[in-house]
CSV table of C-alpha atoms in Angstrom, one decimal:
chain,number,residue,atom,x,y,z
A,18,MET,CA,-4.0,7.6,-40.7
A,19,SER,CA,-7.4,7.0,-38.0
A,20,ASP,CA,-7.4,7.1,-34.1
A,21,ASN,CA,-9.1,4.3,-34.3
A,22,ALA,CA,-6.1,1.9,-36.8
A,23,LEU,CA,-3.9,3.3,-33.8
A,24,HIS,CA,-5.8,1.6,-31.4
A,25,ASP,CA,-6.3,-1.5,-32.9
A,26,SER,CA,-3.6,-1.8,-33.3
A,27,PHE,CA,-1.8,-1.3,-29.7
A,28,PHE,CA,-4.3,-3.7,-28.9
A,29,ALA,CA,-3.0,-6.5,-31.2
A,30,LEU,CA,0.1,-5.6,-30.3
A,31,HIS,CA,-0.5,-6.4,-26.6
A,32,HIS,CA,-3.0,-9.2,-26.7
A,33,GLY,CA,-2.0,-12.7,-25.7
A,34,LEU,CA,0.9,-11.0,-23.1
A,35,PRO,CA,0.6,-12.5,-19.1
A,36,ARG,CA,0.0,-8.8,-18.4
A,37,GLN,CA,-0.5,-5.3,-19.4
A,38,GLY,CA,1.6,-3.6,-17.1
A,39,PRO,CA,4.6,-4.0,-14.3
A,40,GLY,CA,3.7,-7.2,-12.2
A,41,SER,CA,4.5,-10.6,-11.0
A,42,ASP,CA,2.4,-13.6,-8.9
A,43,THR,CA,5.6,-12.4,-5.9
A,44,THR,CA,4.2,-8.8,-5.8
A,45,THR,CA,0.7,-10.2,-6.0
A,46,ARG,CA,1.1,-12.2,-2.9
A,47,ARG,CA,3.2,-9.7,-1.4
A,48,LEU,CA,0.5,-6.9,-1.6
A,49,LEU,CA,-2.4,-9.9,-0.3
A,50,ALA,CA,0.1,-10.6,2.8
A,51,LEU,CA,-0.7,-7.1,3.5
A,52,SER,CA,-4.3,-6.8,3.2
A,53,GLY,CA,-4.7,-8.0,6.6
A,54,ARG,CA,-7.2,-10.5,7.7
A,55,LEU,CA,-10.0,-11.7,4.5
A,56,PRO,CA,-13.5,-13.0,5.3
A,57,GLU,CA,-13.8,-16.5,4.4
A,58,ARG,CA,-15.1,-16.4,1.0
A,59,PRO,CA,-13.6,-12.5,0.2
A,60,ARG,CA,-15.7,-10.3,-2.4
A,61,VAL,CA,-13.0,-9.3,-4.6
A,62,LEU,CA,-13.1,-6.2,-7.8
A,63,ASP,CA,-10.2,-6.6,-9.7
A,64,LEU,CA,-10.2,-3.3,-12.2
A,65,GLY,CA,-8.4,-3.0,-15.7
A,66,CYS,CA,-7.7,-6.5,-14.8
A,67,GLY,CA,-6.7,-7.2,-18.8
A,68,PRO,CA,-6.0,-11.3,-18.9
A,69,GLY,CA,-6.7,-11.9,-15.5
A,70,ARG,CA,-3.7,-12.6,-14.0
A,71,SER,CA,-4.4,-11.1,-10.7
A,72,ALA,CA,-8.0,-12.3,-10.7
A,73,LEU,CA,-7.2,-15.7,-10.9
A,74,LEU,CA,-4.3,-15.9,-8.7
A,75,LEU,CA,-6.9,-14.2,-5.6
A,76,ALA,CA,-9.1,-16.7,-7.2
A,77,THR,CA,-7.0,-19.3,-6.2
A,78,GLU,CA,-5.2,-18.5,-3.2
A,79,ALA,CA,-7.6,-16.3,-1.7
A,80,GLY,CA,-10.8,-18.4,-2.1
A,81,ALA,CA,-11.7,-15.3,-3.4
A,82,GLU,CA,-15.2,-14.3,-5.4
A,83,VAL,CA,-13.7,-12.3,-8.2
A,84,THR,CA,-15.5,-9.6,-10.8
A,85,ALA,CA,-12.8,-8.3,-13.2
A,86,VAL,CA,-13.5,-5.2,-14.9
A,87,ASP,CA,-12.1,-4.2,-18.1
A,88,THR,CA,-13.2,-1.9,-21.5
A,89,HIS,CA,-11.5,-4.4,-23.8
A,90,GLU,CA,-13.9,-7.4,-24.1
A,91,PRO,CA,-10.9,-9.8,-25.8
A,92,PHE,CA,-9.1,-10.0,-22.7
A,93,LEU,CA,-11.8,-10.4,-20.3
A,94,ALA,CA,-12.8,-13.7,-22.9
A,95,GLU,CA,-9.0,-14.5,-22.3
A,96,LEU,CA,-9.8,-14.2,-18.9
A,97,ARG,CA,-13.0,-16.4,-18.3
A,98,GLU,CA,-11.1,-19.0,-20.6
A,99,ALA,CA,-8.7,-19.2,-18.1
A,100,ALA,CA,-10.8,-19.4,-15.6
A,101,ALA,CA,-12.8,-21.9,-16.9
A,102,ALA,CA,-9.5,-24.2,-17.6
A,103,ARG,CA,-8.0,-23.8,-14.2
A,104,GLY,CA,-12.0,-25.0,-12.8
A,105,LEU,CA,-12.5,-21.1,-11.6
A,106,ASP,CA,-15.3,-20.2,-14.0
A,107,GLY,CA,-18.2,-20.3,-10.8
A,108,ALA,CA,-15.6,-18.3,-8.6
A,109,VAL,CA,-14.4,-15.3,-11.9
A,110,ARG,CA,-16.2,-13.0,-13.0
A,111,THR,CA,-16.1,-10.8,-16.0
A,112,LEU,CA,-17.9,-8.0,-16.8
A,113,ASN,CA,-17.2,-5.3,-19.7
A,114,ALA,CA,-17.3,-1.8,-17.4
A,115,ASP,CA,-16.2,1.8,-17.5
A,116,MET,CA,-13.7,2.0,-14.4
A,117,GLY,CA,-14.9,5.4,-13.9
A,118,ALA,CA,-18.4,4.7,-13.4
A,119,LEU,CA,-19.2,1.4,-11.9
A,120,PRO,CA,-22.4,-0.1,-11.3
A,121,PHE,CA,-21.9,-1.5,-7.7
A,122,PRO,CA,-23.2,-0.7,-4.6
A,123,ASP,CA,-21.4,1.0,-1.9
A,124,GLY,CA,-19.6,-1.4,0.7
A,125,SER,CA,-20.0,-4.2,-2.2
A,126,PHE,CA,-16.4,-5.6,-1.7
A,127,ASP,CA,-14.0,-6.7,0.7
A,128,LEU,CA,-10.8,-5.7,-1.4
A,129,VAL,CA,-10.4,-3.6,-4.4
A,130,TRP,CA,-7.6,-4.2,-6.8
A,131,ALA,CA,-6.1,-2.7,-9.2
A,132,GLU,CA,-2.6,-3.0,-10.5
A,133,SER,CA,-1.2,-1.6,-13.2
A,134,SER,CA,-4.4,0.2,-14.2
A,135,VAL,CA,-5.2,3.4,-11.8
A,136,PHE,CA,-3.2,6.2,-14.0
A,137,VAL,CA,-6.9,5.5,-16.6
A,138,LEU,CA,-8.4,7.9,-13.8
A,139,GLY,CA,-5.4,8.9,-11.7
A,140,PHE,CA,-4.4,7.9,-8.3
A,141,ASP,CA,-6.1,10.6,-6.1
A,142,ARG,CA,-9.7,10.4,-8.0
A,143,ALA,CA,-9.4,6.5,-7.9
A,144,LEU,CA,-8.6,6.6,-4.3
A,145,ALA,CA,-12.1,9.4,-3.7
A,146,GLU,CA,-14.3,7.2,-5.9
A,147,TRP,CA,-13.7,3.7,-5.3
A,148,ARG,CA,-13.3,3.8,-1.4
A,149,ARG,CA,-17.7,3.7,-1.3
A,150,LEU,CA,-17.4,0.2,-2.8
A,151,LEU,CA,-15.6,-0.8,0.5
A,152,ALA,CA,-17.1,-2.8,2.4
A,153,PRO,CA,-16.8,-1.6,6.9
A,154,GLY,CA,-12.8,-3.0,7.0
A,155,GLY,CA,-11.7,-3.4,3.1
A,156,THR,CA,-8.5,-2.7,1.8
A,157,LEU,CA,-7.9,-0.9,-1.5
A,158,VAL,CA,-5.0,-2.6,-3.0
A,159,LEU,CA,-3.1,0.3,-6.2
A,160,THR,CA,0.0,-0.2,-8.1
A,161,GLU,CA,1.7,3.3,-9.3
A,162,CYS,CA,4.3,4.7,-11.4
A,163,VAL,CA,5.9,6.9,-9.3
A,164,TRP,CA,10.1,8.3,-8.9
A,165,THR,CA,12.1,7.0,-7.5
A,166,ALA,CA,15.0,9.8,-7.6
A,167,GLU,CA,14.8,12.7,-5.8
A,168,GLU,CA,15.8,14.6,-8.7
A,169,PRO,CA,14.8,12.6,-12.2
A,170,GLY,CA,16.8,12.7,-15.4
A,171,PRO,CA,15.2,15.8,-17.6
A,172,THR,CA,14.8,12.6,-20.4
A,173,ALA,CA,12.7,10.7,-18.2
A,174,ARG,CA,10.8,13.9,-17.0
A,175,ALA,CA,10.1,15.3,-20.6
A,176,PHE,CA,8.6,11.8,-20.8
A,177,TRP,CA,6.5,11.5,-18.3
A,178,GLU,CA,5.3,15.1,-18.7
A,179,GLU,CA,3.6,14.3,-21.3
A,180,HIS,CA,2.3,11.3,-20.3
A,181,TYR,CA,0.8,11.3,-17.3
A,182,THR,CA,2.0,12.8,-14.0
A,183,LEU,CA,4.1,11.1,-11.6
A,184,ARG,CA,4.5,11.7,-7.7
A,185,THR,CA,7.1,9.9,-5.1
A,186,VAL,CA,5.5,7.2,-3.1
A,187,ALA,CA,6.0,9.7,0.1
A,188,GLU,CA,3.3,11.9,-1.6
A,189,ASN,CA,1.2,9.6,-2.5
A,190,ALA,CA,0.9,8.0,0.7
A,191,ALA,CA,0.8,11.7,1.9
A,192,ALA,CA,-1.8,11.8,-1.0
A,193,ALA,CA,-4.4,8.5,0.2
A,194,VAL,CA,-3.5,9.7,4.3
A,195,ALA,CA,-5.8,13.0,3.0
A,196,ALA,CA,-8.5,11.0,1.2
A,197,GLY,CA,-9.4,9.3,4.8
A,198,TYR,CA,-7.1,6.1,4.1
A,199,HIS,CA,-4.7,4.4,6.4
A,200,VAL,CA,-1.3,3.1,4.5
A,201,LEU,CA,-1.2,-0.9,5.2
A,202,GLY,CA,1.9,-0.7,3.3
A,203,THR,CA,3.5,-0.2,0.2
A,204,VAL,CA,6.3,-2.3,-1.8
A,205,PRO,CA,9.3,-0.6,-4.3
A,206,GLN,CA,8.4,-3.3,-7.0
A,207,PRO,CA,11.4,-4.2,-8.5
A,208,GLU,CA,13.7,-4.4,-12.2
A,209,SER,CA,11.9,-8.3,-12.8
A,210,ASP,CA,8.3,-6.9,-12.2
A,211,TRP,CA,9.0,-4.7,-15.3
A,212,ASP,CA,10.7,-7.6,-17.3
A,213,GLU,CA,7.8,-9.3,-17.0
A,214,TYR,CA,6.2,-7.5,-19.2
A,215,TYR,CA,8.7,-6.2,-21.1
A,216,VAL,CA,9.9,-8.7,-22.9
A,217,PRO,CA,6.6,-10.4,-24.2
A,218,LEU,CA,5.9,-6.9,-25.1
A,219,ALA,CA,9.6,-6.3,-27.3
A,220,ALA,CA,9.3,-9.6,-28.3
A,221,HIS,CA,5.6,-8.7,-30.2
A,222,ALA,CA,7.1,-6.0,-31.4
A,223,ASP,CA,9.7,-7.9,-33.2
A,224,ALA,CA,6.7,-9.8,-34.7
A,225,ALA,CA,4.6,-7.6,-35.7
A,226,ASP,CA,3.3,-6.6,-39.5
A,227,THR,CA,4.3,-2.9,-40.0
A,228,ALA,CA,2.2,-3.0,-42.8
A,229,VAL,CA,-0.8,-2.9,-40.7
A,230,PRO,CA,-1.9,0.4,-40.5
A,231,GLY,CA,-1.2,1.7,-37.0
A,232,MET,CA,1.2,-1.0,-36.7
A,233,ALA,CA,4.8,0.6,-36.9
A,234,GLU,CA,2.9,3.7,-35.0
A,235,ALA,CA,2.3,1.3,-32.0
A,236,VAL,CA,5.4,-0.6,-32.3
A,237,ALA,CA,7.6,2.6,-32.0
A,238,GLY,CA,5.8,3.4,-28.7
A,239,ALA,CA,6.8,0.0,-27.2
A,240,ARG,CA,10.1,0.2,-28.3
A,241,ALA,CA,10.8,3.7,-27.0
A,242,GLU,CA,8.8,3.1,-23.5
A,243,ILE,CA,10.7,-0.5,-23.1
A,244,ALA,CA,14.5,2.2,-24.2
A,245,LEU,CA,14.0,4.8,-21.8
A,246,ARG,CA,13.1,1.9,-19.1
A,247,ARG,CA,16.3,0.6,-20.0
A,248,GLU,CA,18.0,4.5,-20.0
A,249,HIS,CA,16.7,5.9,-17.1
A,250,GLY,CA,15.2,3.6,-15.7
A,251,SER,CA,17.1,4.2,-11.7
A,252,ASP,CA,14.8,7.8,-12.1
A,253,TYR,CA,11.2,5.7,-11.7
A,254,GLY,CA,9.2,2.9,-10.4
A,255,TYR,CA,6.9,0.8,-9.9
A,256,ALA,CA,5.4,0.5,-6.1
A,257,GLY,CA,2.1,-1.1,-4.2
A,258,PHE,CA,-0.1,1.0,-1.8
A,259,VAL,CA,-2.3,-1.6,0.7
A,260,LEU,CA,-4.9,1.2,2.0
A,261,ARG,CA,-7.4,0.8,4.5
A,262,VAL,CA,-10.4,3.4,5.4
A,263,ALA,CA,-9.7,5.1,8.6
A,264,ASP,CA,-12.5,3.9,10.8
A,265,PRO,CA,-15.0,7.2,10.7
A,266,ARG,CA,-16.2,6.2,15.1
A,267,TRP,CA,-12.5,8.3,16.2
A,268,ARG,CA,-11.3,11.7,15.2
A,269,THR,CA,-7.1,10.9,15.6
A,270,ARG,CA,-4.8,13.6,15.8
A,271,PRO,CA,-1.5,14.5,16.7
A,272,GLU,CA,-1.3,15.7,20.7
A,273,THR,CA,-1.2,19.7,21.8
A,274,ASP,CA,0.1,21.2,24.9
A,275,GLY,CA,-2.6,20.8,26.3
A,276,ASP,CA,-3.7,17.3,26.1
A,277,ALA,CA,-0.7,16.4,28.1
A,278,ALA,CA,-3.0,16.6,31.2
A,279,ALA,CA,-5.6,14.1,29.5
A,280,VAL,CA,-2.8,11.6,28.0
A,281,ARG,CA,-1.6,11.5,31.2
A,282,ALA,CA,-4.6,10.5,33.0
A,283,VAL,CA,-5.2,8.1,30.0
A,284,ASN,CA,-2.1,6.0,30.6
A,285,ALA,CA,-3.2,5.9,33.9
A,286,ALA,CA,-6.3,4.3,33.6
A,287,ALA,CA,-5.0,1.6,31.0
A,288,PHE,CA,-2.6,0.3,33.2
A,289,PRO,CA,-2.1,-1.3,36.8
A,290,THR,CA,0.5,0.4,37.8
A,291,PRO,CA,1.3,4.6,36.9
A,292,GLU,CA,5.4,3.7,35.1
A,293,GLU,CA,3.3,3.7,31.9
A,294,ALA,CA,2.7,7.6,32.5
A,295,GLY,CA,5.5,8.6,33.8
A,296,LEU,CA,7.2,6.7,30.5
A,297,VAL,CA,5.1,9.3,28.7
A,298,ASP,CA,6.1,12.6,30.6
A,299,ALA,CA,10.2,11.5,30.8
A,300,LEU,CA,9.5,10.9,27.2
A,301,ARG,CA,8.1,14.3,26.6
A,302,ALA,CA,10.7,16.1,27.7
A,303,ASP,CA,14.1,14.1,26.5
A,304,ALA,CA,14.7,16.5,23.1
A,305,GLY,CA,16.7,12.9,21.9
A,306,ALA,CA,14.2,10.5,22.2
A,307,TRP,CA,10.9,12.8,21.8
A,308,LEU,CA,10.0,12.9,18.1
A,309,PRO,CA,7.3,16.1,17.3
A,310,GLY,CA,4.0,14.9,16.0
A,311,LEU,CA,4.4,11.4,17.1
A,312,SER,CA,2.7,11.5,19.9
A,313,TYR,CA,-0.8,10.8,19.0
A,314,VAL,CA,-4.5,10.8,20.6
A,315,ALA,CA,-8.3,9.4,19.5
A,316,GLU,CA,-11.6,11.6,20.9
A,317,ALA,CA,-14.6,10.2,22.0
A,318,PRO,CA,-17.6,11.1,20.4
A,319,ASP,CA,-17.6,14.3,23.1
A,320,GLY,CA,-14.2,15.3,22.3
A,321,THR,CA,-12.3,13.7,25.3
A,322,VAL,CA,-9.4,11.9,24.7
A,323,ALA,CA,-10.1,7.8,24.4
A,324,ALA,CA,-6.9,6.2,23.5
A,325,HIS,CA,-3.6,7.3,23.0
A,326,ALA,CA,-0.5,6.1,21.5
A,327,LEU,CA,3.9,7.6,21.4
A,328,ILE,CA,6.7,7.0,19.1
A,329,SER,CA,9.7,7.8,20.2
A,330,ARG,CA,13.4,7.7,18.7
A,331,CYS,CA,15.3,4.1,19.4
A,332,HIS,CA,17.9,2.9,17.5
A,333,VAL,CA,19.5,-0.9,15.6
A,334,ASN,CA,23.1,-0.9,15.9
A,335,GLY,CA,23.3,2.9,15.9
A,336,VAL,CA,21.0,3.3,13.3
A,337,PRO,CA,18.1,5.6,13.7
A,338,ALA,CA,14.6,4.3,14.5
A,339,ALA,CA,11.4,3.9,16.4
A,340,ALA,CA,9.4,2.4,19.2
A,341,LEU,CA,6.3,2.9,19.4
A,342,GLY,CA,5.0,2.6,23.1
A,343,PRO,CA,3.0,3.1,25.4
A,344,VAL,CA,-0.4,2.5,23.8
A,345,ALA,CA,-3.2,2.8,26.0
A,346,VAL,CA,-6.9,3.5,25.7
A,347,ALA,CA,-9.9,4.5,28.8
A,348,PRO,CA,-11.2,1.8,30.0
A,349,GLU,CA,-14.2,2.7,29.2
A,350,HIS,CA,-13.1,2.7,25.8
A,351,GLN,CA,-11.0,0.0,24.7
A,352,ASN,CA,-12.8,-3.3,22.8
A,353,THR,CA,-13.8,-0.4,20.9
A,354,GLY,CA,-11.5,0.1,17.6
A,355,ALA,CA,-9.7,3.8,19.4
A,356,GLY,CA,-6.9,1.8,20.3
A,357,GLN,CA,-6.8,0.4,16.7
A,358,ALA,CA,-7.7,3.7,15.0
A,359,VAL,CA,-5.0,5.9,17.1
A,360,VAL,CA,-2.4,3.6,16.3
A,361,GLN,CA,-2.2,3.8,13.0
A,362,ALA,CA,-2.7,6.9,12.8
A,363,VAL,CA,0.8,7.4,14.6
A,364,LEU,CA,1.9,4.6,12.3
A,365,ASP,CA,0.8,7.2,9.2
A,366,ALA,CA,2.5,10.0,11.1
A,367,ALA,CA,6.2,8.7,11.9
A,368,ARG,CA,5.6,7.0,7.8
A,369,LEU,CA,4.8,10.6,6.3
A,370,ARG,CA,7.6,11.6,8.9
A,371,GLY,CA,10.1,9.4,7.0
A,372,GLU,CA,10.2,6.7,9.6
A,373,ARG,CA,11.9,3.5,7.7
A,374,LEU,CA,11.6,0.9,10.9
A,375,VAL,CA,8.8,1.1,13.9
A,376,LEU,CA,9.7,-1.3,17.3
A,377,VAL,CA,7.0,-2.5,19.5
A,378,LEU,CA,7.3,-4.8,22.6
A,379,GLY,CA,3.7,-5.8,22.9
A,380,HIS,CA,1.5,-8.3,22.7
A,381,PRO,CA,2.2,-11.1,19.3
A,382,GLY,CA,-2.4,-11.4,18.7
A,383,TYR,CA,-2.5,-7.6,18.1
A,384,TYR,CA,0.1,-5.9,16.3
A,385,PRO,CA,0.8,-8.0,13.4
A,386,ARG,CA,-3.0,-6.7,12.1
A,387,PHE,CA,-0.5,-3.4,11.2
A,388,GLY,CA,2.1,-6.0,9.8
A,389,PHE,CA,4.8,-6.2,12.2
A,390,VAL,CA,6.4,-9.4,12.6
A,391,ARG,CA,9.3,-11.0,14.6
A,392,ALA,CA,11.9,-8.3,15.0
A,393,SER,CA,14.7,-11.8,15.2
A,394,ALA,CA,13.5,-12.1,10.6
A,395,TYR,CA,15.6,-8.9,10.9
A,396,GLY,CA,18.4,-9.6,13.1
A,397,ILE,CA,16.7,-7.4,15.1
A,398,LYS,CA,16.9,-8.6,19.3
A,399,PRO,CA,16.9,-6.1,22.6
A,400,GLY,CA,19.3,-5.9,25.1
A,401,PHE,CA,17.2,-7.7,27.5
A,402,GLU,CA,15.1,-11.4,27.9
A,403,VAL,CA,12.0,-11.1,25.8
A,404,PRO,CA,9.8,-13.8,24.4
A,405,ASP,CA,10.8,-13.9,20.7
A,406,GLU,CA,7.2,-12.9,19.2
A,407,ALA,CA,6.7,-10.3,21.5
A,408,MET,CA,9.4,-8.3,20.0
A,409,MET,CA,8.5,-7.1,16.8
A,410,ALA,CA,9.0,-4.9,13.2
A,411,LEU,CA,7.0,-2.8,11.3
A,412,VAL,CA,9.7,-1.4,7.4
A,413,LEU,CA,7.8,1.3,6.4
A,414,ASP,CA,10.1,2.2,4.0
A,415,ALA,CA,11.5,-0.9,2.2
A,416,SER,CA,13.2,1.2,-0.4
A,417,GLU,CA,17.0,0.3,1.9
A,418,PRO,CA,17.9,-2.0,3.9
A,419,VAL,CA,16.8,-2.7,7.5
A,420,PRO,CA,19.8,-2.4,10.4
A,421,SER,CA,20.3,-5.6,12.5
A,422,GLY,CA,21.4,-5.1,15.8
A,423,THR,CA,20.6,-4.5,19.1
A,424,ILE,CA,18.2,-2.4,19.9
A,425,ALA,CA,18.8,0.9,22.1
A,426,TYR,CA,16.0,2.9,23.9
A,427,PRO,CA,16.4,5.7,25.7
A,428,ALA,CA,17.0,6.4,29.0
A,429,ALA,CA,13.8,6.9,30.2
A,430,PHE,CA,12.7,2.9,29.2
A,431,GLY,CA,15.3,1.7,32.1
A,432,VAL,CA,16.5,-1.0,30.0
């Protein structure tokens, strides 16, 4: 049997499937929501688009101009037909191209999207090569297969070691930060996303003509993959990653011992009273509240401290959580992006440290850009009266239930 026969049978088996990997419209919408505010008519690049389920949703619900790329022309033909049937043929353009050799100029897209396709290049290579395609403030959205068990079993490990190297969500998030991205959010995909792919694929396998050269092997491969998921699915899963390139104007880093005076000065200058500067010093002295590595600064071009953000320990109904604040920007650097850069950096550090939940009492017009929502949506409230919209929560790790109840702050907060 030739490689061409197996190749042709593989695609024949997959032809007509609604998806070419685990996913759902619900997951696509969750990832889109995490992407933040987009231009009125965002330019979207959908890589490894397959038959274009995501491309169609993005064109319809985000009002996007979508360039959909795949190397399999029949998938692109399916997408063009579906787009025309929905009146979207002017919003969706297809291109038969290699996602590892894309012909687009730098900064061409507001959103680069790749559901169930990044494995073609590998996660790290995709981060490196697709970054240039993003316009300033643009977002990269990927879904990737990941380990979900601390100690995957030998059967799943042997399968994936043969086919593709998996990492955990945390390891991929760390790789993204190291590559110069901020992590806006991660989304663990539910089992129903696998069903949307495997149930139709299993039906195709049952109906396939295995007398066709290469088809018996294609069917056997599909059934083995489905069986592995059924028997060992607790070891691995799919997850979405929503990433944004870090602002190159601001170098962010953890504070050092030598930064204490500069951090105090920034907080004193940024607020009308010295209370916030004193709060940072008091939290630094409280071993139960201070979280090493979660006091961050943004440096101005001359190396001075332009902004500061702190995350300290708090609790929700006795469960450890993290409190963001104070956040301070030197007056001469306000409204320049320094504050946003240092907040996103300390949130990345919290995520990589393993924090699951961050709370902030702040301006409801500012913090939602980082993914914060009303804490009351999770049944979380402070022990004092504040406007509901001002108490916000950001879930960094959705793999476990979010605690609900009353927030207990460190004593230094005086509440």
